[in-house]
Structure formats: structure tokens, C-alpha cells
């Protein structure tokens, strides 16, 4: 689910919380980081719980229509395609998934039902829904496409849901793009007969990625004084205020990768932190960071220090 860039962002956020200084409690800092990363999985699970609640809402809606004393013929015979959607049924009937959601207390939609109501109304009035219930072709692929469409076109872009997630956990705002991509990827791969684990992807691609997160945090923290000194030597305009900024944290992390991660090419490190800077720092930060990192790399190469191993290296 996670890629290296998002791992770097989480490490950056953790380091910024610690003000980019050396720490005497690495274990505490590592727990903070891992909890932040694990929170991404909570967001993923809570969205699957939301899809389950939307299916339940459809069933309740149809039952209320059928009980209306003054209901029309259409009310007495509402379409059940939404409530019977086979992909949604796979999600709601997945015992392993539902047990994890319950254990982690992530089905908060029963209390915050107004967001289910908002999304359900948006779905009912959409062209996507109209086309879906009027389509005479019934296939798992069609039902899957309906769920993918309402998710990408109605659920994911919903401003009120976005604000809700921001209020629920502040870091979820940064996690939403990654989780939305993961949700769509997982749902696209679903088959009518799929193992329960198909809805439960691993948070990390492999053990190396988890170790990378922990190592990047620890090695940056333990060597921050050295990295700050190296940064200061490359500019006459560096001050303590900027050292505590996002720019300072990103530069320290980049130098850590230069020195402590021999298999990561210089150009990969530089490109990654420039992209993070564009998203999280000031408009001019990427130019500033690029200039300093370029000077540092040229010095390393001239002095044959911190040489990289592998292919595609600067």
C-alpha cells in the first residue's frame, strides 16, 4: 500500500514534530512514527466500513419505500441492484475484514451516520446510479465498475467527507491520496470468488520498506548535529529558524540518505525530496534545497566520499 515517498513524508512529519533535534528516546520516537504509519491502514479500513454502511443504507432505504402508505408503484418495487451489489456484498460479508474493523473500532459511521446519508443522497441523484439501475446487463464486472465509479466520482472527492476525516485525525488528510489509490487498486482486482485476504493488503510492500522507515528516522535523529553542520557550511544565509523548518528537516533526511543508505542513488534521493518540498514547503523551497544538495553531492564525488553501489547512480 505504501510507497517510499509516503514513508519519507511520514518520517519528515515525525522529525518535524521533534523539531529535527537529536533525541535521547529513540524508542519513543520510533513508536510515534510506526503509529503514524499504521494510522494509514486505519483510514483504509474505515473507508471499507463506509462502503458496507452505504450498502446497509440502501437496504434500509428500500424497506422504508415499500412501507410507505402513499407510495407509488416504483416505491413498492424499488431497484435492489445497489443493496445486492456483489462487490459490496463481498466487502460486507468478509468476516476477516469485519472482525479487524470491529477490533480496531473503525466503524464509527453508525454514530456519524449523517455522512452516510449525505453520500447516499449524492449517489441516488447521480447519472452513475441512474445508468446502473437501468442497465439490463447483470455481471460482476458491471457491478464492480459501479462501485469504482461512485467511489472515484462521488465518495473520494466529497468535501464534507474530507473535512470529516481531517477532524477525525489530522494526518489522514495527507494519507487520503495514498489510501484512495489503494482502495481503487484493491477493488479493481476483486473477483467474484476471492480469498478474504484480497481485501487486506499489506501496509508495507516488504520488510525492507518498514526497516527503511525506522532507519531513516533513527539515523537522521542520531546524526542531526553533523548534518546541520554540513548544511550550514554550504550557505551563508542559514539560520536557526530555518533549521527548524520543513526545509531543514528535508535537507537532513536527504543527507542521511546520501551517507547512510548506499544503495539509494543520489538522483533518486534528490528527486524525492524536491517533490516533497513542492508539496509541503514554500514555493521557492525546492530550488533552495536542490542548490544545497547539488553542492553536497559534487563535493562527495570530488572527494570520493559516500560512494553509492548499484545501478543508475549519479
CSV table of C-alpha atoms in Angstrom, one decimal:
chain,number,residue,atom,x,y,z
A,1,UNK,CA,0.0,0.0,0.0
A,2,UNK,CA,2.7,2.4,1.0
A,3,UNK,CA,5.4,3.7,-1.4
A,4,UNK,CA,8.8,5.1,-0.4
A,5,UNK,CA,7.7,8.7,-0.9
A,6,UNK,CA,4.9,8.4,1.6
A,7,UNK,CA,7.2,6.8,4.0
A,8,UNK,CA,9.6,9.7,3.6
A,9,UNK,CA,6.7,12.1,4.2
A,10,UNK,CA,5.8,10.3,7.5
A,11,UNK,CA,9.4,10.4,8.6
A,12,UNK,CA,9.5,14.1,7.8
A,13,UNK,CA,6.4,14.8,9.8
A,14,UNK,CA,7.7,12.8,12.8
A,15,UNK,CA,11.1,14.6,12.7
A,16,UNK,CA,9.3,18.0,12.4
A,17,UNK,CA,7.3,17.1,15.5
A,18,UNK,CA,10.6,16.5,17.3
A,19,UNK,CA,12.0,19.8,15.9
A,20,UNK,CA,14.7,17.9,14.0
A,21,UNK,CA,16.9,17.7,17.0
A,22,UNK,CA,18.8,14.7,18.4
A,23,UNK,CA,16.7,12.7,20.8
A,24,UNK,CA,17.6,10.6,23.8
A,25,UNK,CA,14.5,8.5,23.4
A,26,UNK,CA,14.7,6.8,20.0
A,27,UNK,CA,12.2,4.1,21.0
A,28,UNK,CA,9.5,6.7,21.8
A,29,UNK,CA,10.1,8.4,18.5
A,30,UNK,CA,10.1,5.2,16.6
A,31,UNK,CA,6.7,4.2,18.2
A,32,UNK,CA,5.4,7.6,17.2
A,33,UNK,CA,6.4,7.0,13.6
A,34,UNK,CA,5.1,3.5,13.4
A,35,UNK,CA,1.8,4.6,14.9
A,36,UNK,CA,1.5,7.3,12.3
A,37,UNK,CA,2.2,4.8,9.5
A,38,UNK,CA,-0.3,2.3,11.0
A,39,UNK,CA,-2.9,5.0,11.1
A,40,UNK,CA,-2.9,4.9,7.3
A,41,UNK,CA,-4.3,1.4,7.5
A,42,UNK,CA,-7.0,2.6,9.9
A,43,UNK,CA,-8.1,5.1,7.3
A,44,UNK,CA,-8.2,2.3,4.6
A,45,UNK,CA,-10.3,0.1,6.8
A,46,UNK,CA,-12.7,2.9,7.8
A,47,UNK,CA,-13.4,3.6,4.2
A,48,UNK,CA,-14.2,-0.1,3.6
A,49,UNK,CA,-16.5,0.2,6.6
A,50,UNK,CA,-18.1,3.2,4.9
A,51,UNK,CA,-18.9,1.1,1.8
A,52,UNK,CA,-20.5,-1.5,4.0
A,53,UNK,CA,-22.7,1.1,5.6
A,54,UNK,CA,-23.7,2.5,2.3
A,55,UNK,CA,-24.9,-0.9,1.3
A,56,UNK,CA,-26.9,-1.2,4.5
A,57,UNK,CA,-28.3,2.3,3.9
A,58,UNK,CA,-29.6,1.1,0.5
A,59,UNK,CA,-31.4,-1.8,2.1
A,60,UNK,CA,-33.0,0.4,4.8
A,61,UNK,CA,-34.0,3.0,2.1
A,62,UNK,CA,-35.8,0.3,0.1
A,63,UNK,CA,-37.6,-1.1,3.1
A,64,UNK,CA,-38.9,2.4,4.0
A,65,UNK,CA,-40.1,2.9,0.4
A,66,UNK,CA,-42.0,-0.3,0.5
A,67,UNK,CA,-43.7,0.6,3.8
A,68,UNK,CA,-44.9,4.0,2.6
A,69,UNK,CA,-48.7,4.0,2.7
A,70,UNK,CA,-49.0,6.5,-0.1
A,71,UNK,CA,-46.1,5.1,-2.1
A,72,UNK,CA,-46.1,4.8,-5.9
A,73,UNK,CA,-45.7,1.6,-7.8
A,74,UNK,CA,-42.0,2.4,-8.1
A,75,UNK,CA,-41.8,2.8,-4.4
A,76,UNK,CA,-43.4,-0.6,-3.8
A,77,UNK,CA,-40.9,-2.2,-6.2
A,78,UNK,CA,-37.6,-0.3,-5.8
A,79,UNK,CA,-34.5,-1.4,-7.6
A,80,UNK,CA,-32.4,-3.7,-5.3
A,81,UNK,CA,-29.3,-3.5,-7.5
A,82,UNK,CA,-27.4,-1.3,-5.1
A,83,UNK,CA,-28.2,-3.4,-2.0
A,84,UNK,CA,-27.5,-6.6,-3.8
A,85,UNK,CA,-24.3,-5.4,-5.5
A,86,UNK,CA,-21.9,-8.4,-5.5
A,87,UNK,CA,-18.7,-6.4,-4.8
A,88,UNK,CA,-20.3,-4.6,-1.8
A,89,UNK,CA,-21.6,-7.9,-0.6
A,90,UNK,CA,-18.0,-9.3,-0.8
A,91,UNK,CA,-16.9,-6.5,1.4
A,92,UNK,CA,-19.7,-6.7,4.0
A,93,UNK,CA,-19.5,-10.5,4.2
A,94,UNK,CA,-15.8,-10.7,4.6
A,95,UNK,CA,-15.5,-12.0,8.2
A,96,UNK,CA,-11.8,-11.4,8.5
A,97,UNK,CA,-12.2,-7.8,7.3
A,98,UNK,CA,-15.2,-7.1,9.5
A,99,UNK,CA,-13.5,-8.5,12.6
A,100,UNK,CA,-10.5,-6.3,12.1
A,101,UNK,CA,-12.7,-3.2,11.7
A,102,UNK,CA,-14.6,-4.1,14.8
A,103,UNK,CA,-11.4,-4.9,16.8
A,104,UNK,CA,-9.8,-1.5,15.8
A,105,UNK,CA,-13.1,0.3,16.4
A,106,UNK,CA,-13.2,1.8,13.0
A,107,UNK,CA,-16.9,1.5,12.1
A,108,UNK,CA,-17.7,4.9,13.5
A,109,UNK,CA,-20.3,5.5,10.8
A,110,UNK,CA,-23.1,4.2,13.0
A,111,UNK,CA,-22.6,7.2,15.2
A,112,UNK,CA,-21.7,9.6,12.4
A,113,UNK,CA,-24.5,8.4,10.1
A,114,UNK,CA,-25.1,11.9,8.6
A,115,UNK,CA,-22.1,11.4,6.4
A,116,UNK,CA,-23.6,8.1,5.1
A,117,UNK,CA,-26.8,10.0,4.4
A,118,UNK,CA,-25.0,12.7,2.5
A,119,UNK,CA,-23.1,10.3,0.3
A,120,UNK,CA,-26.1,8.1,-0.3
A,121,UNK,CA,-28.2,11.0,-1.5
A,122,UNK,CA,-25.4,12.1,-3.8
A,123,UNK,CA,-25.3,8.6,-5.2
A,124,UNK,CA,-29.0,8.4,-5.8
A,125,UNK,CA,-29.2,11.6,-7.8
A,126,UNK,CA,-26.1,10.8,-9.9
A,127,UNK,CA,-26.1,9.7,-13.5
A,128,UNK,CA,-23.9,6.9,-12.5
A,129,UNK,CA,-26.7,5.4,-10.3
A,130,UNK,CA,-29.3,6.1,-12.9
A,131,UNK,CA,-27.4,4.3,-15.6
A,132,UNK,CA,-26.6,1.4,-13.2
A,133,UNK,CA,-30.1,0.6,-12.2
A,134,UNK,CA,-31.4,0.9,-15.7
A,135,UNK,CA,-28.7,-1.3,-17.2
A,136,UNK,CA,-30.3,-4.7,-18.1
A,137,UNK,CA,-26.9,-6.4,-18.2
A,138,UNK,CA,-26.1,-8.1,-14.9
A,139,UNK,CA,-22.5,-9.1,-14.4
A,140,UNK,CA,-19.9,-8.9,-11.7
A,141,UNK,CA,-17.8,-6.6,-13.8
A,142,UNK,CA,-20.6,-4.2,-14.3
A,143,UNK,CA,-21.3,-4.2,-10.5
A,144,UNK,CA,-17.7,-3.7,-9.8
A,145,UNK,CA,-17.5,-0.8,-12.2
A,146,UNK,CA,-20.4,0.9,-10.4
A,147,UNK,CA,-18.6,0.8,-7.1
A,148,UNK,CA,-15.4,2.1,-8.7
A,149,UNK,CA,-17.3,4.9,-10.3
A,150,UNK,CA,-19.2,6.1,-7.2
A,151,UNK,CA,-16.0,5.9,-5.2
A,152,UNK,CA,-13.9,7.9,-7.6
A,153,UNK,CA,-16.6,10.3,-8.7
A,154,UNK,CA,-18.7,10.8,-5.6
A,155,UNK,CA,-17.1,9.5,-2.4
A,156,UNK,CA,-13.4,10.4,-2.7
A,157,UNK,CA,-14.0,14.0,-3.9
A,158,UNK,CA,-16.7,14.8,-1.3
A,159,UNK,CA,-15.7,17.9,0.6
A,160,UNK,CA,-17.7,17.2,3.7
A,161,UNK,CA,-16.2,13.7,4.0
A,162,UNK,CA,-12.7,15.3,3.5
A,163,UNK,CA,-13.4,17.7,6.4
A,164,UNK,CA,-14.7,14.9,8.5
A,165,UNK,CA,-11.5,12.9,8.1
A,166,UNK,CA,-9.4,16.0,8.8
A,167,UNK,CA,-11.3,16.4,12.1
A,168,UNK,CA,-11.1,12.8,12.9
A,169,UNK,CA,-7.3,12.5,12.6
A,170,UNK,CA,-5.3,15.4,11.2
A,171,UNK,CA,-2.8,13.2,9.5
A,172,UNK,CA,-5.5,11.5,7.4
A,173,UNK,CA,-5.6,14.5,5.1
A,174,UNK,CA,-2.1,13.7,3.9
A,175,UNK,CA,-2.9,10.0,3.7
A,176,UNK,CA,-6.1,10.2,1.7
A,177,UNK,CA,-4.4,10.3,-1.8
A,178,UNK,CA,-2.4,7.1,-1.0
A,179,UNK,CA,-5.5,5.4,0.5
A,180,UNK,CA,-7.8,6.3,-2.3
A,181,UNK,CA,-5.3,4.9,-4.8
A,182,UNK,CA,-5.0,1.7,-2.7
A,183,UNK,CA,-8.8,1.3,-2.4
A,184,UNK,CA,-9.3,1.6,-6.1
A,185,UNK,CA,-6.4,-0.8,-6.8
A,186,UNK,CA,-7.8,-3.4,-4.4
A,187,UNK,CA,-11.3,-3.2,-5.7
A,188,UNK,CA,-10.3,-3.5,-9.3
A,189,UNK,CA,-8.5,-6.7,-8.5
A,190,UNK,CA,-11.5,-8.3,-6.8
A,191,UNK,CA,-13.1,-11.4,-8.3
A,192,UNK,CA,-16.4,-13.0,-7.6
A,193,UNK,CA,-14.6,-15.7,-5.7
A,194,UNK,CA,-11.6,-14.1,-3.9
A,195,UNK,CA,-9.8,-15.1,-0.7
A,196,UNK,CA,-10.7,-13.0,2.3
A,197,UNK,CA,-7.2,-11.6,2.4
A,198,UNK,CA,-7.6,-10.0,-1.0
A,199,UNK,CA,-9.3,-7.0,0.7
A,200,UNK,CA,-6.5,-6.8,3.3
A,201,UNK,CA,-3.3,-5.8,1.5
A,202,UNK,CA,0.0,-5.4,3.5
A,203,UNK,CA,0.7,-1.9,4.7
A,204,UNK,CA,4.4,-2.2,3.6
A,205,UNK,CA,5.5,-3.7,0.2
A,206,UNK,CA,8.1,-5.7,2.1
A,207,UNK,CA,10.1,-5.8,5.3
A,208,UNK,CA,12.8,-3.6,3.7
A,209,UNK,CA,10.3,-0.7,3.5
A,210,UNK,CA,9.4,-0.9,7.2
A,211,UNK,CA,13.1,-1.1,8.1
A,212,UNK,CA,13.8,1.9,5.8
A,213,UNK,CA,11.3,4.0,7.7
A,214,UNK,CA,12.8,3.1,11.1
A,215,UNK,CA,16.4,3.5,9.9
A,216,UNK,CA,15.7,6.9,8.2
A,217,UNK,CA,14.2,8.2,11.4
A,218,UNK,CA,16.8,6.9,13.7
A,219,UNK,CA,19.9,7.8,11.6
A,220,UNK,CA,18.6,11.3,10.9
A,221,UNK,CA,17.9,11.9,14.6
A,222,UNK,CA,21.2,10.5,15.8
A,223,UNK,CA,23.3,12.4,13.3
A,224,UNK,CA,21.3,15.7,13.1
A,225,UNK,CA,24.1,17.8,14.5
A,226,UNK,CA,26.6,16.6,11.9
A,227,UNK,CA,24.0,17.1,9.1
A,228,UNK,CA,23.2,20.6,10.3
A,229,UNK,CA,26.9,21.5,10.3
A,230,UNK,CA,27.2,20.2,6.7
A,231,UNK,CA,24.2,22.2,5.6
A,232,UNK,CA,25.5,25.4,7.3
A,233,UNK,CA,28.8,25.1,5.5
A,234,UNK,CA,27.1,25.2,2.2
A,235,UNK,CA,25.2,28.5,2.7
A,236,UNK,CA,25.9,31.8,4.5
A,237,UNK,CA,22.2,32.6,4.8
A,238,UNK,CA,21.3,29.6,7.0
A,239,UNK,CA,19.9,30.5,10.5
A,240,UNK,CA,18.5,28.5,13.4
A,241,UNK,CA,14.9,29.4,12.4
A,242,UNK,CA,15.2,27.8,9.0
A,243,UNK,CA,16.9,24.7,10.6
A,244,UNK,CA,13.7,24.1,12.4
A,245,UNK,CA,11.6,24.5,9.3
A,246,UNK,CA,10.4,21.8,6.9
A,247,UNK,CA,13.4,22.7,4.6
A,248,UNK,CA,15.9,21.9,7.3
A,249,UNK,CA,14.2,18.6,8.1
A,250,UNK,CA,14.2,17.6,4.4
A,251,UNK,CA,17.8,18.5,3.9
A,252,UNK,CA,18.9,16.5,7.0
A,253,UNK,CA,16.9,13.5,5.7
A,254,UNK,CA,18.4,13.8,2.2
A,255,UNK,CA,22.0,14.0,3.6
A,256,UNK,CA,21.2,11.0,5.8
A,257,UNK,CA,20.3,9.0,2.7
A,258,UNK,CA,23.5,10.2,0.9
A,259,UNK,CA,25.6,9.0,3.8
A,260,UNK,CA,23.8,6.1,5.4
A,261,UNK,CA,21.9,4.4,2.5
A,262,UNK,CA,24.5,3.3,0.0
A,263,UNK,CA,22.1,1.6,-2.4
A,264,UNK,CA,19.9,4.6,-3.0
A,265,UNK,CA,21.2,6.7,-5.9
A,266,UNK,CA,21.8,10.4,-5.3
A,267,UNK,CA,19.5,11.4,-8.0
A,268,UNK,CA,16.6,9.3,-6.5
A,269,UNK,CA,17.1,11.0,-3.1
A,270,UNK,CA,17.2,14.5,-4.6
A,271,UNK,CA,14.2,14.0,-6.8
A,272,UNK,CA,12.1,12.6,-3.9
A,273,UNK,CA,12.9,15.4,-1.6
A,274,UNK,CA,12.3,18.0,-4.2
A,275,UNK,CA,8.8,16.6,-4.8
A,276,UNK,CA,8.1,16.5,-1.1
A,277,UNK,CA,9.3,20.1,-0.7
A,278,UNK,CA,7.0,21.3,-3.6
A,279,UNK,CA,4.0,19.8,-1.7
A,280,UNK,CA,4.8,20.6,1.9
A,281,UNK,CA,7.1,23.7,2.0
A,282,UNK,CA,7.3,27.1,0.3
A,283,UNK,CA,7.2,27.8,-3.4
A,284,UNK,CA,11.0,28.5,-3.5
A,285,UNK,CA,12.0,25.7,-1.2
A,286,UNK,CA,12.6,23.1,-3.9
A,287,UNK,CA,15.1,25.5,-5.7
A,288,UNK,CA,16.9,26.2,-2.4
A,289,UNK,CA,17.1,22.5,-1.4
A,290,UNK,CA,18.2,21.5,-4.9
A,291,UNK,CA,21.1,24.0,-4.8
A,292,UNK,CA,22.4,22.8,-1.5
A,293,UNK,CA,22.1,19.1,-2.2
A,294,UNK,CA,23.8,19.6,-5.6
A,295,UNK,CA,26.7,21.3,-3.9
A,296,UNK,CA,27.0,18.5,-1.3
A,297,UNK,CA,26.9,15.7,-4.0
A,298,UNK,CA,29.6,17.4,-6.1
A,299,UNK,CA,31.8,17.7,-3.0
A,300,UNK,CA,31.3,14.0,-2.2
A,301,UNK,CA,32.1,13.0,-5.8
A,302,UNK,CA,35.2,15.1,-5.9
A,303,UNK,CA,36.4,13.7,-2.6
A,304,UNK,CA,35.2,10.2,-3.4
A,305,UNK,CA,33.2,10.1,-0.2
A,306,UNK,CA,29.9,8.2,0.5
A,307,UNK,CA,30.1,6.4,-2.9
A,308,UNK,CA,27.0,4.6,-4.0
A,309,UNK,CA,26.7,1.0,-5.0
A,310,UNK,CA,24.3,-0.4,-7.7
A,311,UNK,CA,23.0,0.8,-11.0
A,312,UNK,CA,21.6,4.2,-12.2
A,313,UNK,CA,23.8,6.3,-9.9
A,314,UNK,CA,24.9,9.9,-10.2
